[in-house]
Amino acid sequence: MPAYWWVLAALLAALTTAQLANNRNIWWLIVPAIVLSAVAVWVLTTWSSTVLTVEEDPDGTRWLTVRSASLPSDVVSRSLAVPATAKRNAMGRQLDPAAFVVSHGWVHEMVMLVLDDPEDPTPYWLISTRNPEAVLTAFLPEQTDTSLAHYRSES
């Protein structure tokens, strides 16, 4: 989450508190300040937190979970780390509407996972992450060298 969002949330909470406390006793300042600050922190942390998890089942299949969606590693045909310089192109006109996308504007790198699953109409996953190398290494260690080659040359 960008720092200026936190500043704007604090300013909004302060202005709303000041409006509520205008010409009233001190409790109209204290209680709304605490409540509105807590709400602002909760909203911003909820908006900014997307948890990516990689787990391995007893069969040896790795699963990537983002929000409520799960992806097994055996349906991924190719993977790619998308550097910050290519994010705009990846999210631009050629973006397939059927793709699974989790994007945050303040996270500049992404991971693209191209799927080869005849039962799933989703062509690929495109996920924002601060550390694409770690995600690809944990989820697809056998594809790490090829999927990070272009990323390392761009960084």
Phi, psi and omega in degrees: 000129180296149182298325183293336175294321178295320178296316179296321178294319178296319178296317178297316178297319180294316180294318178294319177298317179297321178295318180290328184272355184300120178060032177232176180286176188298332181294334176287349174265316186289307185297309178297326178298316180293312183295312182292325176294318178296319178296317180298316179296316180298314181298313183292321178289326177293316180294327187267352185254111170239118185265127173257128176233144175238122180231152178245128179275173182300337179283350182095002178277130176272143180237130174259126179242126176230121186056242181253006182261140179236145182226123175281148183290337184284353176259000180270117180272324179216155176223157184207134171272124182262114180288167181301327181290340182252000183298318181300319178293320181294327181265004187273217188296328183277002178298126179283128180298339180274357182289151174270116186236129169235104186231137172239132182297334182270356174254118192269335179263158181219166172239132176247127179240110181275128186261149174229074183229108183296340181272351184242124180284355181286120182284325181198163173253140177230112190232129174287137176205145179285338183224080182296329179298316181294320179296312181292323179294320180286321186274317184228070183297333181286342179254003188302313184298315182286325183283340181258356183300310180291322181298316181293328179285334179279328186287000000 
